[in-house]
Amino acid sequence: TPDLAVGYSYDRLGSYFDNYNSLTLGIAVPIFNRNQGNIQAAKAQINGAQAQFDQRQLVVRREVHEAYQVAQRQDELYQHTSRDTTPFATLIDNIEKSYTKHLISVVEYLDFYEAYKNNVLQLNGLRANRMRAFENLNLATGRTFYRAE
């Protein structure tokens, strides 16, 4: 589209005759410049934006894949681990009874209690790691695939 410009100027004593009044009309006709620079810049911006989009899409796919792999490993480890703590609770009760009857020493009692505590902590850590992996997968995908049990 042509750019039409209209203007007026007045000069009292600065021209070759006094009280100079003029009216200007102008139109920009793009004969030689066909805006090629801006067209090339726009194409470069489009290509750059597409490259950024493709790169971000690859990053998201990698994050989802990694989160899925970690969640799958943690769930498999959790499923193959015995989660029944009843034998350990029975064992620690019997150890406490033996200690109160003075059948075992303080060192033996503390050793059994430390083993029981470590076992419970490992089981709770395994549960926490599994849930953390599921939450990371939910975060990476933006959807809720797994809920807490």
PDB file of C-alpha atoms in Angstrom:
ATOM      1  CA  THR A   1       0.000   0.000   0.000  1.00  0.00           C
ATOM      2  CA  PRO A   2       1.355   3.416  -0.898  1.00  0.00           C
ATOM      3  CA  ASP A   3       2.186   5.809   1.907  1.00  0.00           C
ATOM      4  CA  LEU A   4       0.674   9.234   1.176  1.00  0.00           C
ATOM      5  CA  ALA A   5       2.188  12.250   2.965  1.00  0.00           C
ATOM      6  CA  VAL A   6       0.806  15.815   2.981  1.00  0.00           C
ATOM      7  CA  GLY A   7       2.567  18.762   4.597  1.00  0.00           C
ATOM      8  CA  TYR A   8       2.662  22.536   4.906  1.00  0.00           C
ATOM      9  CA  SER A   9       5.603  24.814   5.649  1.00  0.00           C
ATOM     10  CA  TYR A  10       6.016  28.543   6.216  1.00  0.00           C
ATOM     11  CA  ASP A  11       9.214  30.576   6.250  1.00  0.00           C
ATOM     12  CA  ARG A  12       9.200  34.296   6.908  1.00  0.00           C
ATOM     13  CA  LEU A  13      12.718  35.455   6.030  1.00  0.00           C
ATOM     14  CA  GLY A  14      14.709  32.295   5.328  1.00  0.00           C
ATOM     15  CA  SER A  15      13.962  31.848   1.660  1.00  0.00           C
ATOM     16  CA  TYR A  16      14.888  33.781  -1.466  1.00  0.00           C
ATOM     17  CA  PHE A  17      11.675  35.728  -1.054  1.00  0.00           C
ATOM     18  CA  ASP A  18       9.831  36.791   2.097  1.00  0.00           C
ATOM     19  CA  ASN A  19       6.807  35.006   3.642  1.00  0.00           C
ATOM     20  CA  TYR A  20       7.350  31.730   1.850  1.00  0.00           C
ATOM     21  CA  ASN A  21       4.350  29.318   2.071  1.00  0.00           C
ATOM     22  CA  SER A  22       4.489  25.855   0.618  1.00  0.00           C
ATOM     23  CA  LEU A  23       2.348  22.743   0.407  1.00  0.00           C
ATOM     24  CA  THR A  24       4.040  19.353   0.041  1.00  0.00           C
ATOM     25  CA  LEU A  25       2.575  16.130  -1.264  1.00  0.00           C
ATOM     26  CA  GLY A  26       4.452  12.871  -1.280  1.00  0.00           C
ATOM     27  CA  ILE A  27       3.909   9.226  -2.024  1.00  0.00           C
ATOM     28  CA  ALA A  28       6.387   6.412  -1.480  1.00  0.00           C
ATOM     29  CA  VAL A  29       6.530   4.163  -4.493  1.00  0.00           C
ATOM     30  CA  PRO A  30       8.549   0.996  -3.823  1.00  0.00           C
ATOM     31  CA  ILE A  31      10.205   0.660  -7.199  1.00  0.00           C
ATOM     32  CA  PHE A  32      13.645  -0.490  -6.097  1.00  0.00           C
ATOM     33  CA  ASN A  33      13.026  -1.579  -2.505  1.00  0.00           C
ATOM     34  CA  ARG A  34      10.447  -4.331  -2.272  1.00  0.00           C
ATOM     35  CA  ASN A  35      10.896  -4.918   1.482  1.00  0.00           C
ATOM     36  CA  GLN A  36      13.146  -7.918   0.896  1.00  0.00           C
ATOM     37  CA  GLY A  37      15.122  -7.354   4.086  1.00  0.00           C
ATOM     38  CA  ASN A  38      12.084  -7.540   6.331  1.00  0.00           C
ATOM     39  CA  ILE A  39      10.782 -10.571   4.461  1.00  0.00           C
ATOM     40  CA  GLN A  40      14.095 -12.385   5.004  1.00  0.00           C
ATOM     41  CA  ALA A  41      14.140 -11.351   8.671  1.00  0.00           C
ATOM     42  CA  ALA A  42      10.601 -12.668   9.158  1.00  0.00           C
ATOM     43  CA  LYS A  43      11.516 -15.990   7.507  1.00  0.00           C
ATOM     44  CA  ALA A  44      14.575 -16.267   9.743  1.00  0.00           C
ATOM     45  CA  GLN A  45      12.421 -15.619  12.824  1.00  0.00           C
ATOM     46  CA  ILE A  46       9.934 -18.270  11.734  1.00  0.00           C
ATOM     47  CA  ASN A  47      12.728 -20.802  11.178  1.00  0.00           C
ATOM     48  CA  GLY A  48      14.277 -19.935  14.547  1.00  0.00           C
ATOM     49  CA  ALA A  49      10.959 -20.329  16.335  1.00  0.00           C
ATOM     50  CA  GLN A  50      10.388 -23.691  14.637  1.00  0.00           C
ATOM     51  CA  ALA A  51      13.857 -24.870  15.681  1.00  0.00           C
ATOM     52  CA  GLN A  52      13.189 -23.812  19.282  1.00  0.00           C
ATOM     53  CA  PHE A  53       9.854 -25.618  19.225  1.00  0.00           C
ATOM     54  CA  ASP A  54      11.431 -28.810  17.871  1.00  0.00           C
ATOM     55  CA  GLN A  55      14.220 -28.648  20.439  1.00  0.00           C
ATOM     56  CA  ARG A  56      11.784 -28.111  23.315  1.00  0.00           C
ATOM     57  CA  GLN A  57       9.629 -30.970  22.071  1.00  0.00           C
ATOM     58  CA  LEU A  58      12.661 -33.288  22.147  1.00  0.00           C
ATOM     59  CA  VAL A  59      13.510 -32.150  25.675  1.00  0.00           C
ATOM     60  CA  VAL A  60       9.961 -32.851  26.862  1.00  0.00           C
ATOM     61  CA  ARG A  61       9.929 -36.284  25.239  1.00  0.00           C
ATOM     62  CA  ARG A  62      13.263 -37.130  26.877  1.00  0.00           C
ATOM     63  CA  GLU A  63      12.012 -35.961  30.292  1.00  0.00           C
ATOM     64  CA  VAL A  64       8.839 -38.039  29.995  1.00  0.00           C
ATOM     65  CA  HIS A  65      10.811 -41.096  28.858  1.00  0.00           C
ATOM     66  CA  GLU A  66      13.297 -40.778  31.718  1.00  0.00           C
ATOM     67  CA  ALA A  67      10.527 -40.258  34.283  1.00  0.00           C
ATOM     68  CA  TYR A  68       8.713 -43.328  32.944  1.00  0.00           C
ATOM     69  CA  GLN A  69      11.867 -45.461  33.090  1.00  0.00           C
ATOM     70  CA  VAL A  70      12.595 -44.408  36.684  1.00  0.00           C
ATOM     71  CA  ALA A  71       8.978 -45.000  37.744  1.00  0.00           C
ATOM     72  CA  GLN A  72       8.983 -48.410  36.103  1.00  0.00           C
ATOM     73  CA  ARG A  73      12.250 -49.404  37.841  1.00  0.00           C
ATOM     74  CA  GLN A  74      11.055 -48.184  41.243  1.00  0.00           C
ATOM     75  CA  ASP A  75       7.716 -49.957  40.887  1.00  0.00           C
ATOM     76  CA  GLU A  76       9.400 -53.192  39.823  1.00  0.00           C
ATOM     77  CA  LEU A  77      11.749 -53.009  42.806  1.00  0.00           C
ATOM     78  CA  TYR A  78       8.821 -52.293  45.117  1.00  0.00           C
ATOM     79  CA  GLN A  79       6.735 -55.164  43.702  1.00  0.00           C
ATOM     80  CA  HIS A  80       9.591 -57.669  44.127  1.00  0.00           C
ATOM     81  CA  THR A  81      10.206 -56.709  47.757  1.00  0.00           C
ATOM     82  CA  SER A  82       8.376 -58.304  50.640  1.00  0.00           C
ATOM     83  CA  ARG A  83       6.396 -55.555  52.336  1.00  0.00           C
ATOM     84  CA  ASP A  84       5.081 -57.655  55.210  1.00  0.00           C
ATOM     85  CA  THR A  85       6.571 -56.372  58.472  1.00  0.00           C
ATOM     86  CA  THR A  86       4.579 -58.720  60.706  1.00  0.00           C
ATOM     87  CA  PRO A  87       7.466 -61.185  61.211  1.00  0.00           C
ATOM     88  CA  PHE A  88       9.757 -58.319  62.148  1.00  0.00           C
ATOM     89  CA  ALA A  89       7.235 -56.909  64.611  1.00  0.00           C
ATOM     90  CA  THR A  90       6.860 -60.354  66.198  1.00  0.00           C
ATOM     91  CA  LEU A  91      10.629 -60.742  66.313  1.00  0.00           C
ATOM     92  CA  ILE A  92      11.184 -57.374  67.984  1.00  0.00           C
ATOM     93  CA  ASP A  93       8.443 -58.183  70.534  1.00  0.00           C
ATOM     94  CA  ASN A  94      10.182 -61.472  71.372  1.00  0.00           C
ATOM     95  CA  ILE A  95      13.536 -59.688  71.609  1.00  0.00           C
ATOM     96  CA  GLU A  96      12.036 -57.182  74.052  1.00  0.00           C
ATOM     97  CA  LYS A  97      10.614 -60.007  76.162  1.00  0.00           C
ATOM     98  CA  SER A  98      13.964 -61.790  76.145  1.00  0.00           C
ATOM     99  CA  TYR A  99      15.691 -58.605  77.226  1.00  0.00           C
ATOM    100  CA  THR A 100      13.250 -58.001  80.083  1.00  0.00           C
ATOM    101  CA  LYS A 101      13.859 -61.592  81.256  1.00  0.00           C
ATOM    102  CA  HIS A 102      17.628 -60.953  81.027  1.00  0.00           C
ATOM    103  CA  LEU A 103      18.102 -63.720  78.453  1.00  0.00           C
ATOM    104  CA  ILE A 104      20.031 -61.379  76.129  1.00  0.00           C
ATOM    105  CA  SER A 105      22.384 -58.523  76.862  1.00  0.00           C
ATOM    106  CA  VAL A 106      21.916 -54.844  76.095  1.00  0.00           C
ATOM    107  CA  VAL A 107      24.341 -55.086  73.182  1.00  0.00           C
ATOM    108  CA  GLU A 108      22.394 -57.945  71.592  1.00  0.00           C
ATOM    109  CA  TYR A 109      19.113 -56.108  72.144  1.00  0.00           C
ATOM    110  CA  LEU A 110      20.471 -52.938  70.547  1.00  0.00           C
ATOM    111  CA  ASP A 111      21.879 -54.949  67.641  1.00  0.00           C
ATOM    112  CA  PHE A 112      18.496 -56.564  66.930  1.00  0.00           C
ATOM    113  CA  TYR A 113      16.697 -53.265  67.356  1.00  0.00           C
ATOM    114  CA  GLU A 114      19.115 -51.519  64.973  1.00  0.00           C
ATOM    115  CA  ALA A 115      18.538 -54.240  62.354  1.00  0.00           C
ATOM    116  CA  TYR A 116      14.761 -53.890  62.759  1.00  0.00           C
ATOM    117  CA  LYS A 117      14.938 -50.116  62.499  1.00  0.00           C
ATOM    118  CA  ASN A 118      17.123 -50.277  59.364  1.00  0.00           C
ATOM    119  CA  ASN A 119      14.732 -52.723  57.729  1.00  0.00           C
ATOM    120  CA  VAL A 120      11.715 -50.490  58.393  1.00  0.00           C
ATOM    121  CA  LEU A 121      13.621 -47.413  57.185  1.00  0.00           C
ATOM    122  CA  GLN A 122      14.622 -49.185  53.970  1.00  0.00           C
ATOM    123  CA  LEU A 123      11.050 -50.259  53.324  1.00  0.00           C
ATOM    124  CA  ASN A 124       9.755 -46.732  53.938  1.00  0.00           C
ATOM    125  CA  GLY A 125      12.511 -45.316  51.719  1.00  0.00           C
ATOM    126  CA  LEU A 126      11.514 -47.745  48.975  1.00  0.00           C
ATOM    127  CA  ARG A 127       7.893 -46.623  49.244  1.00  0.00           C
ATOM    128  CA  ALA A 128       8.913 -42.954  49.219  1.00  0.00           C
ATOM    129  CA  ASN A 129      11.161 -43.413  46.166  1.00  0.00           C
ATOM    130  CA  ARG A 130       8.370 -45.197  44.321  1.00  0.00           C
ATOM    131  CA  MET A 131       5.847 -42.448  45.055  1.00  0.00           C
ATOM    132  CA  ARG A 132       8.397 -39.746  44.188  1.00  0.00           C
ATOM    133  CA  ALA A 133       9.022 -41.447  40.837  1.00  0.00           C
ATOM    134  CA  PHE A 134       5.274 -41.584  40.154  1.00  0.00           C
ATOM    135  CA  GLU A 135       4.899 -37.917  41.073  1.00  0.00           C
ATOM    136  CA  ASN A 136       7.773 -37.008  38.740  1.00  0.00           C
ATOM    137  CA  LEU A 137       6.064 -38.927  35.949  1.00  0.00           C
ATOM    138  CA  ASN A 138       2.806 -37.080  36.645  1.00  0.00           C
ATOM    139  CA  LEU A 139       4.707 -33.787  36.622  1.00  0.00           C
ATOM    140  CA  ALA A 140       6.533 -34.577  33.370  1.00  0.00           C
ATOM    141  CA  THR A 141       3.339 -35.566  31.557  1.00  0.00           C
ATOM    142  CA  GLY A 142       1.042 -32.988  33.102  1.00  0.00           C
ATOM    143  CA  ARG A 143      -1.543 -35.684  33.798  1.00  0.00           C
ATOM    144  CA  THR A 144      -2.308 -37.919  36.743  1.00  0.00           C
ATOM    145  CA  PHE A 145      -1.412 -41.470  35.761  1.00  0.00           C
ATOM    146  CA  TYR A 146      -0.659 -42.768  39.243  1.00  0.00           C
ATOM    147  CA  ARG A 147      -2.247 -41.869  42.542  1.00  0.00           C
ATOM    148  CA  ALA A 148      -0.961 -42.504  46.031  1.00  0.00           C
ATOM    149  CA  GLU A 149      -2.116 -45.787  47.499  1.00  0.00           C
TER     150      GLU A 149
END
